Tab-separated table of C-alpha atoms in Angstrom:
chain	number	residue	atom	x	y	z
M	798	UNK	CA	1.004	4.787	25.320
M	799	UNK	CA	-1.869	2.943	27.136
M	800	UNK	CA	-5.157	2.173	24.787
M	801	UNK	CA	-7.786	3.714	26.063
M	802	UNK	CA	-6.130	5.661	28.539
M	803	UNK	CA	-5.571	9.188	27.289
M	804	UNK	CA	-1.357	9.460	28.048
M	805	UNK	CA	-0.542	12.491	25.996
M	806	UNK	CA	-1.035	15.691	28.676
M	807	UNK	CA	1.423	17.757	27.317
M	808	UNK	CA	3.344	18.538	24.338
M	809	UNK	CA	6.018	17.227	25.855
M	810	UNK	CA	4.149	13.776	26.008
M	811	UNK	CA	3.084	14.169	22.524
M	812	UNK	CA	7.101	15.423	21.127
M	813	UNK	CA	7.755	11.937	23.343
M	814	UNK	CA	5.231	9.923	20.961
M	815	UNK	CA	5.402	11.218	17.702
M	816	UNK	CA	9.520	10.746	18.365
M	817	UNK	CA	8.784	7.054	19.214
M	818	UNK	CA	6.310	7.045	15.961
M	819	UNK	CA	8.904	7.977	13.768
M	820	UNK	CA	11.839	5.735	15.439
M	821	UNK	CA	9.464	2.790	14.966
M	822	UNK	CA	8.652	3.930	11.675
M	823	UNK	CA	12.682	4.065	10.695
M	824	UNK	CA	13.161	0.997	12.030
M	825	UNK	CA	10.255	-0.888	9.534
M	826	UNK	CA	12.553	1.022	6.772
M	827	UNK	CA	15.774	-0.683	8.152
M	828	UNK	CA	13.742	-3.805	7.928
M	829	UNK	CA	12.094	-3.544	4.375
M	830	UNK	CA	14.520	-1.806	2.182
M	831	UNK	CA	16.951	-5.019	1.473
M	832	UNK	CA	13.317	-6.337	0.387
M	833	UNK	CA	12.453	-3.166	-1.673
M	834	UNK	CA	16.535	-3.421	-3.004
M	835	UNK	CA	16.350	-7.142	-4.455
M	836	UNK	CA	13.330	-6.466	-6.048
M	837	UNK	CA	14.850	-2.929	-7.979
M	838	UNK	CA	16.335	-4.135	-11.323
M	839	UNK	CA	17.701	-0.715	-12.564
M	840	UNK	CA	21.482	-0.791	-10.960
M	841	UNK	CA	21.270	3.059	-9.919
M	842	UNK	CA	18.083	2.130	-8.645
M	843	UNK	CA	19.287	-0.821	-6.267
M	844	UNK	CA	22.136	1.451	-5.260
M	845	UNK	CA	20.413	4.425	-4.828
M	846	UNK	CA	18.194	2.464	-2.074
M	847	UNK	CA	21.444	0.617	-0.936
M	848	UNK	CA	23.087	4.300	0.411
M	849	UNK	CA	19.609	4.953	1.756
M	850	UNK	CA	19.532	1.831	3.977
M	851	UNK	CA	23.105	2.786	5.522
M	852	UNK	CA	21.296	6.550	5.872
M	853	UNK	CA	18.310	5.113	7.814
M	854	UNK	CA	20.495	3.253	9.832
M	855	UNK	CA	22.325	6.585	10.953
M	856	UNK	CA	19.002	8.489	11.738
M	857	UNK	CA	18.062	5.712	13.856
M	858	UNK	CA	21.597	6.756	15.634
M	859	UNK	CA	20.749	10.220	15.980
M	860	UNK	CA	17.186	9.402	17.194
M	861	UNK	CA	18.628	8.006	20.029
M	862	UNK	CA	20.861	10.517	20.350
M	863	UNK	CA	17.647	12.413	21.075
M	864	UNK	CA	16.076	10.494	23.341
M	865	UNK	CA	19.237	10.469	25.080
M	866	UNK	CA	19.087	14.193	25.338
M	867	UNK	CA	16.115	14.686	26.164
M	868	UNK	CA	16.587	11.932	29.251
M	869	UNK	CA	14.498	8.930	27.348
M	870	UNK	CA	14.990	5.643	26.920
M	871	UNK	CA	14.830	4.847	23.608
M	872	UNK	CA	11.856	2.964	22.373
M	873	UNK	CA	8.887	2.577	19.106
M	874	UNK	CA	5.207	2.945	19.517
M	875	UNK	CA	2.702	1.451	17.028
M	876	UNK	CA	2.966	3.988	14.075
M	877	UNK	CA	0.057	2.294	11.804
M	878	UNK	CA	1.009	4.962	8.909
M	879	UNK	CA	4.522	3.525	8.283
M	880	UNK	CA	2.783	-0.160	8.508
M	881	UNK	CA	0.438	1.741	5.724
M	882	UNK	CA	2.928	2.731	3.383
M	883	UNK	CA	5.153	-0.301	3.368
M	884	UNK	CA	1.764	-2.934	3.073
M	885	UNK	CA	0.729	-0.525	0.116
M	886	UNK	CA	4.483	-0.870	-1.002
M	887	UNK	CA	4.617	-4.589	-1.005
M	888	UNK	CA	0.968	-5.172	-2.324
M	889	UNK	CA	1.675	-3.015	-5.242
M	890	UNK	CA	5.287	-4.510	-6.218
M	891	UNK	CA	3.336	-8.095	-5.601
M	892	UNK	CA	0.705	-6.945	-8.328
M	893	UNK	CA	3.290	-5.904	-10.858
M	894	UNK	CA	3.987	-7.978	-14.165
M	895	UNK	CA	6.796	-6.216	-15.938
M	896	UNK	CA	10.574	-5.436	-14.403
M	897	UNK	CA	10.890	-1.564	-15.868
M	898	UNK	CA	7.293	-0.866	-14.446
M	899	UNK	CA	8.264	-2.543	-10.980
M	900	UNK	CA	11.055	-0.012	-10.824
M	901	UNK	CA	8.736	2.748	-11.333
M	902	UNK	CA	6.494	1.602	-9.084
M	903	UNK	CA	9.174	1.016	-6.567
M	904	UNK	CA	10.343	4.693	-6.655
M	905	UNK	CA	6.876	5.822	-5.770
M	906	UNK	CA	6.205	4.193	-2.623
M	907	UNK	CA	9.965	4.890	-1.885
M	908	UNK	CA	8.726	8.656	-2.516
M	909	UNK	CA	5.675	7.923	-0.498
M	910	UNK	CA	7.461	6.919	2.388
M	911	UNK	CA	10.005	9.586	2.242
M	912	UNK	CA	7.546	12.144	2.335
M	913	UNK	CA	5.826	10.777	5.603
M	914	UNK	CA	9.055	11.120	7.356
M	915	UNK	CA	9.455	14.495	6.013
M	916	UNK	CA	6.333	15.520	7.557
M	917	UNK	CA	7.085	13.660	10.924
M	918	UNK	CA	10.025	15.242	11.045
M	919	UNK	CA	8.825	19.030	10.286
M	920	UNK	CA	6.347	18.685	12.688
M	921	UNK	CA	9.644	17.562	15.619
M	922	UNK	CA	11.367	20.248	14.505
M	923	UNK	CA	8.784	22.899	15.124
M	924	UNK	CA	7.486	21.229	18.420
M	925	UNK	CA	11.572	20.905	19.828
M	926	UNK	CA	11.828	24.670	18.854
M	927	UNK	CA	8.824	25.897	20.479
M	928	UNK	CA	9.513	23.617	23.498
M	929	UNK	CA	13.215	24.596	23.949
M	930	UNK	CA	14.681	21.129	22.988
M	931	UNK	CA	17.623	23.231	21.237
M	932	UNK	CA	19.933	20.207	21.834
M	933	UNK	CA	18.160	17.928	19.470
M	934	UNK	CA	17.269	20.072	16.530
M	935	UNK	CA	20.691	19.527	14.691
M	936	UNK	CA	20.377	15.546	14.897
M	937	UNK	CA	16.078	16.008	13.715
M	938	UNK	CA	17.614	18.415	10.258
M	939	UNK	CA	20.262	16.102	9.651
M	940	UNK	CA	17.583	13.385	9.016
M	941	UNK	CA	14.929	15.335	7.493
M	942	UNK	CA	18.105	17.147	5.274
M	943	UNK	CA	18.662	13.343	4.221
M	944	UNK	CA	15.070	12.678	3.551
M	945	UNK	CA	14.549	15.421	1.691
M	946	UNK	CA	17.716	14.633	-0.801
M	947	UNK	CA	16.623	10.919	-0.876
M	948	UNK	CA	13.758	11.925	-2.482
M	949	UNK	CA	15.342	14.700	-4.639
M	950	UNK	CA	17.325	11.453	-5.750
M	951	UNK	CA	14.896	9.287	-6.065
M	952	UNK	CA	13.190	11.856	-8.747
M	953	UNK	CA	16.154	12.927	-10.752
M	954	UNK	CA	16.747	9.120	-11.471
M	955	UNK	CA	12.697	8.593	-11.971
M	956	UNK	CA	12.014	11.387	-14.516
M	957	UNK	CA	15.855	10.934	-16.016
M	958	UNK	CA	15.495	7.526	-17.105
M	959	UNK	CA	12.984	4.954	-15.249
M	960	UNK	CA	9.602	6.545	-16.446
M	961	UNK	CA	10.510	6.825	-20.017
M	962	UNK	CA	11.883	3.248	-19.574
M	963	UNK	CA	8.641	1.383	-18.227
M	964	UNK	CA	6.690	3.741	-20.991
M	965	UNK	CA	8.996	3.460	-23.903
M	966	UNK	CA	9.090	7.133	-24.569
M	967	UNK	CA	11.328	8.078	-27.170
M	968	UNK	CA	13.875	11.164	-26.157
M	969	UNK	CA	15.062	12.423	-29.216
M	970	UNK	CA	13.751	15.847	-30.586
M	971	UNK	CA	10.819	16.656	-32.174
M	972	UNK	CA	11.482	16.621	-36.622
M	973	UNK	CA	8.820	17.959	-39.019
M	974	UNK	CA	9.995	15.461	-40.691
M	975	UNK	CA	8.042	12.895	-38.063
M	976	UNK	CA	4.164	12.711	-37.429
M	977	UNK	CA	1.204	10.937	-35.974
M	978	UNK	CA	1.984	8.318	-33.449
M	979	UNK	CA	5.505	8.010	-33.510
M	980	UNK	CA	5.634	12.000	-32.214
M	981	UNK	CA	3.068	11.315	-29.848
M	982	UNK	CA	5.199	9.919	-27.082
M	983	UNK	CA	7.942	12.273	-27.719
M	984	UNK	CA	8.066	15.427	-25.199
M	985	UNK	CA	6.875	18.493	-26.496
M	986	UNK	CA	9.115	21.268	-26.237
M	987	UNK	CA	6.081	23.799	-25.421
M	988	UNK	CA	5.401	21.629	-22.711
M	989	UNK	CA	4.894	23.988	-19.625
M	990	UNK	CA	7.767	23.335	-17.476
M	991	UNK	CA	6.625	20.867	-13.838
M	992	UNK	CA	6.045	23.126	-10.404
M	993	UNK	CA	9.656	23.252	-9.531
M	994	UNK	CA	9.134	23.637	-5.731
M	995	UNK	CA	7.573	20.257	-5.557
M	996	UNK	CA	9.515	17.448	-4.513
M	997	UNK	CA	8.198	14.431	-6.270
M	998	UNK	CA	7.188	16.403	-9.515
M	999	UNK	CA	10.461	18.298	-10.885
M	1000	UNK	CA	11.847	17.437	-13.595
M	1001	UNK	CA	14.480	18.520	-15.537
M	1002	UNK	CA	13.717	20.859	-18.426
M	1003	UNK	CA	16.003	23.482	-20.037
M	1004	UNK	CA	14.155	26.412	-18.098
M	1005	UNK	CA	14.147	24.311	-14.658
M	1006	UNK	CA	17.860	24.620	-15.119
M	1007	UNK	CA	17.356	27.891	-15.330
M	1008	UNK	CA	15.036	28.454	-12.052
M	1009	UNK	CA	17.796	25.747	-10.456
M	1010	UNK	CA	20.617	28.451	-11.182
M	1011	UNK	CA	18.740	31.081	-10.036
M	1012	UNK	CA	17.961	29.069	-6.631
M	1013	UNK	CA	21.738	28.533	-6.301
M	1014	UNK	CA	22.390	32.028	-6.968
M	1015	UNK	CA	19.740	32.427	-4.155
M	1016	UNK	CA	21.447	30.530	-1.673
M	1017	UNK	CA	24.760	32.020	-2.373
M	1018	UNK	CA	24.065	35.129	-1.748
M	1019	UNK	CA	21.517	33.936	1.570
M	1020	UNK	CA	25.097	32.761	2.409
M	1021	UNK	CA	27.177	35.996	2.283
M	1022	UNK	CA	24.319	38.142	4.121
M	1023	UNK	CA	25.629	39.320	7.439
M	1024	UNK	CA	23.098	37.339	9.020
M	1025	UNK	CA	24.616	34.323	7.735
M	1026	UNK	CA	27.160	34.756	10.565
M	1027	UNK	CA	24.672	34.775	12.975
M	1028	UNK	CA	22.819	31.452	11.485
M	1029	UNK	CA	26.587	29.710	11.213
M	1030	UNK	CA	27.443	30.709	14.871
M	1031	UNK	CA	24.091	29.108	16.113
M	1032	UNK	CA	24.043	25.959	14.368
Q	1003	UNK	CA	-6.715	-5.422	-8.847
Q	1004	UNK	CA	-6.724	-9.090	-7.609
Q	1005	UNK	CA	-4.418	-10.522	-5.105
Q	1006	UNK	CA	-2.071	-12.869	-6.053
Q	1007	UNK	CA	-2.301	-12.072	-9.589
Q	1008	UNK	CA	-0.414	-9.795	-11.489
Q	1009	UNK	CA	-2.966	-7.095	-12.681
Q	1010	UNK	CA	-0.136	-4.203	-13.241
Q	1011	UNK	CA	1.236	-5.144	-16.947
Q	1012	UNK	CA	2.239	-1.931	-17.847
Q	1013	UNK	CA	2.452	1.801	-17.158
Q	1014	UNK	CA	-1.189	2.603	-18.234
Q	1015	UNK	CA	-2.167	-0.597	-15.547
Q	1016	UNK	CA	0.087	1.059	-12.993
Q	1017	UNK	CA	-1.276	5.077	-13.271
Q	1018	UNK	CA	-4.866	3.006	-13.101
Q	1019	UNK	CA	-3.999	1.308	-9.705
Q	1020	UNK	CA	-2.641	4.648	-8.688
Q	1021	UNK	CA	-5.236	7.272	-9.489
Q	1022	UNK	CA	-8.332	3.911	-7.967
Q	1023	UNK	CA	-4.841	4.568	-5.141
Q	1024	UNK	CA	-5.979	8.225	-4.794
Q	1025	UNK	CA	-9.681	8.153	-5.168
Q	1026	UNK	CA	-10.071	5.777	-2.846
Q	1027	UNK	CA	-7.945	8.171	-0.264
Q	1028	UNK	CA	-9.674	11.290	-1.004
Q	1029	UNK	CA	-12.946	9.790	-0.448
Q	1030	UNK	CA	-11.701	8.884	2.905
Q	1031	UNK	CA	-10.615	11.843	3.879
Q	1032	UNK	CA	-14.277	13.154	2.930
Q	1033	UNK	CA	-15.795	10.779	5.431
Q	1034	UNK	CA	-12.469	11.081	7.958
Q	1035	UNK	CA	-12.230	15.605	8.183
Q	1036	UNK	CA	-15.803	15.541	9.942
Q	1037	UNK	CA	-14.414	13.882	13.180
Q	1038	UNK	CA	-11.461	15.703	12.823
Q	1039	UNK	CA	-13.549	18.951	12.289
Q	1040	UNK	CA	-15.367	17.758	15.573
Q	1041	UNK	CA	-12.275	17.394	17.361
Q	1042	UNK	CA	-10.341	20.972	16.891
Q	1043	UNK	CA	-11.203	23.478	19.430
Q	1044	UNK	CA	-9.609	26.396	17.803
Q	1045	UNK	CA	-11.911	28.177	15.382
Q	1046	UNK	CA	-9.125	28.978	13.189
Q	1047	UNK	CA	-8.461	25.237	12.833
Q	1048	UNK	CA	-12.107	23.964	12.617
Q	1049	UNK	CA	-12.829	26.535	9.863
Q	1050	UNK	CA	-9.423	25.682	7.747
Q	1051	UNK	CA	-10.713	22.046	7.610
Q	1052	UNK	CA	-14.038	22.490	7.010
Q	1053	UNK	CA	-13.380	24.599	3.987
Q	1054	UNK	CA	-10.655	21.662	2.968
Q	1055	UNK	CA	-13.305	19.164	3.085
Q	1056	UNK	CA	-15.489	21.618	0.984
Q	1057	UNK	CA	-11.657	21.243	-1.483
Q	1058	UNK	CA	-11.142	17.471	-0.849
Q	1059	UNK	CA	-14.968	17.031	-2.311
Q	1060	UNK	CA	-14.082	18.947	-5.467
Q	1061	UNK	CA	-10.884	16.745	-5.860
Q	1062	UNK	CA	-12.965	13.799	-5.698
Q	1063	UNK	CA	-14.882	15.173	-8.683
Q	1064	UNK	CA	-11.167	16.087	-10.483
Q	1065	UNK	CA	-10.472	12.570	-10.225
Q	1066	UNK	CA	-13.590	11.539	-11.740
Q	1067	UNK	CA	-12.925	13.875	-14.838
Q	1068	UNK	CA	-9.261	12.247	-14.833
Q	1069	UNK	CA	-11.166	9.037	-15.118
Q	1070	UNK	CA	-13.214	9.957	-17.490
Q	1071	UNK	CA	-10.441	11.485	-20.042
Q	1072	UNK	CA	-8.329	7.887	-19.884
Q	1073	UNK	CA	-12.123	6.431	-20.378
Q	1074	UNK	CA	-12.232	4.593	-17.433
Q	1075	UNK	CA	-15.326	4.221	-14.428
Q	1076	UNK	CA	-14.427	6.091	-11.368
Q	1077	UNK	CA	-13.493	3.631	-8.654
Q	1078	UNK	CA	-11.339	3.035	-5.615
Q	1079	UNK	CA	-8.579	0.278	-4.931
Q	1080	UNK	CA	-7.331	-0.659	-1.411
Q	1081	UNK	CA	-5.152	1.950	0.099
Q	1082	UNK	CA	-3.388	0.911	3.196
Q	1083	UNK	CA	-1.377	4.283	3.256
Q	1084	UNK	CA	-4.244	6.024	3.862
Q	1085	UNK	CA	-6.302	3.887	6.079
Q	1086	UNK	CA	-3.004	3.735	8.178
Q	1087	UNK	CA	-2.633	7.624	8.288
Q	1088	UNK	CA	-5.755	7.949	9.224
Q	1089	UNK	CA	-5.991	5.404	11.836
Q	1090	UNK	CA	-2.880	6.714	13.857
Q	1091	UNK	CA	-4.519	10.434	13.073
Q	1092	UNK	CA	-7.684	8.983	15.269
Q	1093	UNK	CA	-5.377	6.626	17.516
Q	1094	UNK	CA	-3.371	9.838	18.829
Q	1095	UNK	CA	-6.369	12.316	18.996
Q	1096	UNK	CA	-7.979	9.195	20.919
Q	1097	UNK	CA	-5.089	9.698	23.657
Q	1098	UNK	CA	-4.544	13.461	23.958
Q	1099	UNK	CA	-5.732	14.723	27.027
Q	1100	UNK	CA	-5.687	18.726	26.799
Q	1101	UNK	CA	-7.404	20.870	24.228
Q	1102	UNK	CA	-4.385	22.802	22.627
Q	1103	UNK	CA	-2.221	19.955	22.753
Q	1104	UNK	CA	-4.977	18.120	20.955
Q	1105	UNK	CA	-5.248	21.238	17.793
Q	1106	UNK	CA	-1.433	20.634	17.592
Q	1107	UNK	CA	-1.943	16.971	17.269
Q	1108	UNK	CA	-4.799	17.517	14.900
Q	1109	UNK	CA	-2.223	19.751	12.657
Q	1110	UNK	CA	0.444	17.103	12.885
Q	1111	UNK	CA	-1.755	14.053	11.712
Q	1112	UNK	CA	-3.231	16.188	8.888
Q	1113	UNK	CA	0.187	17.372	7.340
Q	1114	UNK	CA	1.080	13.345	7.459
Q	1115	UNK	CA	-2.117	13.072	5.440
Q	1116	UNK	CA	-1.225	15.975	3.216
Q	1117	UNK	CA	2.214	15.142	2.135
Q	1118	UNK	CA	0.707	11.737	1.265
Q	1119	UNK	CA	-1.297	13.156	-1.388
Q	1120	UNK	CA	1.349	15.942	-2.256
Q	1121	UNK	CA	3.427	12.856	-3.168
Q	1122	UNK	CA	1.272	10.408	-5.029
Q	1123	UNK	CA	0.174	13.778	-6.916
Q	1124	UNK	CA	3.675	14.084	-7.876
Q	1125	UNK	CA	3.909	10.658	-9.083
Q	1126	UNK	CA	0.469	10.799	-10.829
Q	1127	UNK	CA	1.453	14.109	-13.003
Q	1128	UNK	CA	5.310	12.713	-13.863
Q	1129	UNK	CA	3.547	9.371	-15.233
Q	1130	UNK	CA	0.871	10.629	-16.710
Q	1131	UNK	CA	3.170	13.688	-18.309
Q	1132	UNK	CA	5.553	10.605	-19.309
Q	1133	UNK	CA	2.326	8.350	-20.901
Q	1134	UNK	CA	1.094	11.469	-22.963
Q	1135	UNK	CA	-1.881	12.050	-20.829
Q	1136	UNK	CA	-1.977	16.000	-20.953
Q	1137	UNK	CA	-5.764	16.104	-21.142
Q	1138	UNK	CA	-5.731	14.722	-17.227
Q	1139	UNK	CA	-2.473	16.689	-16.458
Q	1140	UNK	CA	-4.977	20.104	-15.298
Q	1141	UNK	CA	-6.703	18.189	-12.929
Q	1142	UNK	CA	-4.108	17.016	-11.184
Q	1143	UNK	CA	-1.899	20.000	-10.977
Q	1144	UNK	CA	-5.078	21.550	-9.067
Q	1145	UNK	CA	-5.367	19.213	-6.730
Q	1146	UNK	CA	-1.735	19.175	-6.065
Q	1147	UNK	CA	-2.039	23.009	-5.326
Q	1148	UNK	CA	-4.593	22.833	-3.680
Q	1149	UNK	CA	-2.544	20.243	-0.955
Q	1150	UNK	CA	-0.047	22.355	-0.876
Q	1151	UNK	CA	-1.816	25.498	-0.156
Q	1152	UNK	CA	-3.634	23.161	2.797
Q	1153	UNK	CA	-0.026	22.433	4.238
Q	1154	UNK	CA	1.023	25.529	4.041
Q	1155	UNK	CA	-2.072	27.096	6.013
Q	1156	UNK	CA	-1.902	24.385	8.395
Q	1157	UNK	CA	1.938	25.345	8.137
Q	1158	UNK	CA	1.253	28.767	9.214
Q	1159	UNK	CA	-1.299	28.729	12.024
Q	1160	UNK	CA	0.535	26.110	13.721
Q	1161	UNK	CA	3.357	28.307	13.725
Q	1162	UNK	CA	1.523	31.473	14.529
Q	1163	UNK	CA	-0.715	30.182	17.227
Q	1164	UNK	CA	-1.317	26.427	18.648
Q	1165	UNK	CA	1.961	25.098	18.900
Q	1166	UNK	CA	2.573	28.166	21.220
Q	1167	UNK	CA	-0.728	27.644	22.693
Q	1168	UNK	CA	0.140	24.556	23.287
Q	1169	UNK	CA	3.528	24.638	25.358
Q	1170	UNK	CA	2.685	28.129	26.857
Q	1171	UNK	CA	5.557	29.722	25.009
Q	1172	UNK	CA	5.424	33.404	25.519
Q	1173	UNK	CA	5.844	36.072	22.555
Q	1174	UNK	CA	7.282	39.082	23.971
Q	1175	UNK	CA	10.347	40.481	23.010
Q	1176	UNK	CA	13.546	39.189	25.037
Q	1177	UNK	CA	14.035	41.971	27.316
Q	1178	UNK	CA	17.948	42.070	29.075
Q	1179	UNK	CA	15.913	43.240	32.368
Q	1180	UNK	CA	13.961	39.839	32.779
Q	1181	UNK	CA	16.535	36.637	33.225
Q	1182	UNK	CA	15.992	33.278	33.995
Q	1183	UNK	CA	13.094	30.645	33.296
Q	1184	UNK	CA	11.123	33.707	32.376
Q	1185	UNK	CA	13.353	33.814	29.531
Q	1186	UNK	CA	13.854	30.219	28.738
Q	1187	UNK	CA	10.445	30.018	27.417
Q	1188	UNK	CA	10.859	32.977	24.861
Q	1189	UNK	CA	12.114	32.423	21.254
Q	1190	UNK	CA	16.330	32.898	21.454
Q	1191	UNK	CA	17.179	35.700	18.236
Q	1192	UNK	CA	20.617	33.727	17.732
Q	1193	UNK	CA	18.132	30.663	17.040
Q	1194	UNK	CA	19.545	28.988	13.437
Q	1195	UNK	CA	16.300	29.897	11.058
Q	1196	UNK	CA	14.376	27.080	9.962
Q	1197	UNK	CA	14.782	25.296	6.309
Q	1198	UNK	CA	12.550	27.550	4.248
Q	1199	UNK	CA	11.811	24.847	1.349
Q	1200	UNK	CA	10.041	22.137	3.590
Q	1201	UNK	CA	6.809	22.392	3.719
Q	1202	UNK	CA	6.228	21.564	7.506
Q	1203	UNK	CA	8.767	23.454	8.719
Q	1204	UNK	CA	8.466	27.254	7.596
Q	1205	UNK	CA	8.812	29.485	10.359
Q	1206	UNK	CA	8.954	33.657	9.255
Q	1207	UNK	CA	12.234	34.487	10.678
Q	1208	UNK	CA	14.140	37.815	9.605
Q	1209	UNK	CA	16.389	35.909	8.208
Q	1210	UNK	CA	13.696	33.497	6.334
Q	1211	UNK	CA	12.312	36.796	4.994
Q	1212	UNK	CA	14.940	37.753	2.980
Q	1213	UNK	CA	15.313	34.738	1.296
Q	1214	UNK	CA	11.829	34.682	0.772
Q	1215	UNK	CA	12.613	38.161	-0.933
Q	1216	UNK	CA	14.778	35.921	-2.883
Q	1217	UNK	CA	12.726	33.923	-4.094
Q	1218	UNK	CA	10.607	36.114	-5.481
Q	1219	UNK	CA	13.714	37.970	-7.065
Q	1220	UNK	CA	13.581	34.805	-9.103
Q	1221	UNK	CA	10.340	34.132	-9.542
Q	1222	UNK	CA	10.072	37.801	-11.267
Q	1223	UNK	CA	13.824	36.896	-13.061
Q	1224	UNK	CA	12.054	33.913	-14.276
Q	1225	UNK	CA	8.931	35.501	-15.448
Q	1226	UNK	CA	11.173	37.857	-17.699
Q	1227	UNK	CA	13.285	34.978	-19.027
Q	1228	UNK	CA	12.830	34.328	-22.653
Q	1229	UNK	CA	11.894	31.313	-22.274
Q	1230	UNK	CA	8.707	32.438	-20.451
Q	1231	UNK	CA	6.883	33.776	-23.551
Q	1232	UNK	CA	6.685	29.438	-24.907
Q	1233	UNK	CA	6.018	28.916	-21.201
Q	1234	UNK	CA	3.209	30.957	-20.786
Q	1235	UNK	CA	1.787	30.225	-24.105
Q	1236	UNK	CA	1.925	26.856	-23.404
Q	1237	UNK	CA	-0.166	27.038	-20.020
């Protein structure tokens, strides 16, 4: 798209852009992970951003797949958000002094970036519906379904171990027997359990368990409904 | 934090940098929503932004009180993130040439900016939770709700309205008497519902009703759960 010039005259024009947005933006991803991966010290960590690199590589497949199908060549435009997240992603790492912390701090941008592309690709999903583009919306969910458990990942292995690494908080329970500052860093158990439908912020308390249970139970059942048919036949 | 040193020794050093991250974003977002504001030519939209600037002004002053409780002076560090979601936000507007393709643009660029936040929110309540901070903890949480509930009516009038707007989509009910491009533009009721726990993609199929209904069969299950009475108490 021309500066200046105003290019985008119809959603189809802007579907067009924020597509090339977000297949420049998984591109700088390709690029910087192996950067982001030698710097991870935690081994679950490295590998954990190692599968995600061979991921990104296959959405950048299936955005060409969608270019394809919707008769464009593929190609990136200047997305100055992804060039946002992975300067703030460098600087920070650059700025950090200890190998535990680095890790944390790692995850975050990771999580940062993740959930820019989830938005980006939301937003493509919604505009291919409501413009007809039927014939890309499977390859647009498969990447956003990866995103989304990328970051689910990304947090299970943040809140299981990292955080309580680069803080030093202790993990075994609570004792009478124990005051002052040693029970300080412990968890409470009356802590109030962290907003479950957040991704980025659950974490992995005995009642979460619970509500996770309850979600499968959910989706089992959203499974057997007769509608389900319908949805299966579709997709 | 200084560049080329290594200012982030710890945890504590690392939430600092973070929240100065955040503070430093919502504060440009206060100056950014006014052009934005400027921009939208659907009421609807204009009015939902203006009252989230009203929102992103009290956040500012939830971040000072976060400030406050780790005693430490409010103040912003350089956030590239933002400053690049913000500068493709105006970049895009800058080339749209049509008013309702414009309000769908507007909608796109401002979830980007939401899911920012909705992330480094995430990341600020997990570290602080994990560094003991549960005086701050409250502050946080609101602003995190409040992003969410900003995505979600962003979410919603999209869906409702401007996207449609925007590609000329029609609404009535597929008919088998009318046929061809007439009907190509309609919504299809085989289409596959969309993923009903991305925020950025909700869209109130049938189907997407019920497992709303679901959901709030487990919310209530929850609620009743035993564990509920230390939850609540806790809160």
């Amino acid at each position: 798209m021309g500066l200046f010039s105003k290019d985008i005259k119809s959603m189809e024009d802007l579907f067009l852009h924020t597509l090339q947005d977000v297949y420049y933006a998984e591109n700088q991803i390709v690029k910087s992970l192996p950067k982001m991966i030698e710097k991870a010290t935690n081994r679950e960590l490295a590998s954990g951003l190692r599968n995600h690199l061979a991921e990104t590589e296959n959405q950048v497949s299936r955005l060409e797949q969608v270019f394809e199908a919707i008769g464009e060549t593929p190609r990136g435009t200047d997305c100055p958000a992804m060039d946002g997240l992975l300067k703030e992603a460098d600087n920070v790492a650059g700025e950090v002094d200890d190998k535990k912390v680095l890790d944390a701090a790692i995850i975050g941008s990771a999580q940062a970036i993740e959930h820019y592309e989830i938005s980006r690709y939301g937003t493509l999903i919604a505009w291919a519906e409501e413009l007809g583009h039927d014939n890309v919306i499977r390859f647009l969910k498969a990447n956003l379904k990866e995103e989304k458990a990328a970051d689910k990942k990304l947090n299970t292995l943040a809140e299981a171990k990292l955080n309580r690494k680069a803080t030093g908080t202790r993990l075994t329970p609570v004792s009478p027997s124990r005051s002052g500052p040693e029970r300080q860093r412990e968890k409470s158990p009356s802590r109030p359990p962290r907003d479950a439908e957040v991704p980025g912020c659950a974490v992995r308390t005995g009642v979460d368990l619970k509500v996770h249970a309850l979600f499968l139970e959910c989706a089992h059942r959203w499974n057997r409904m007769p509608s389900a048919k319908l949805r299966n036949k579709a997709q």
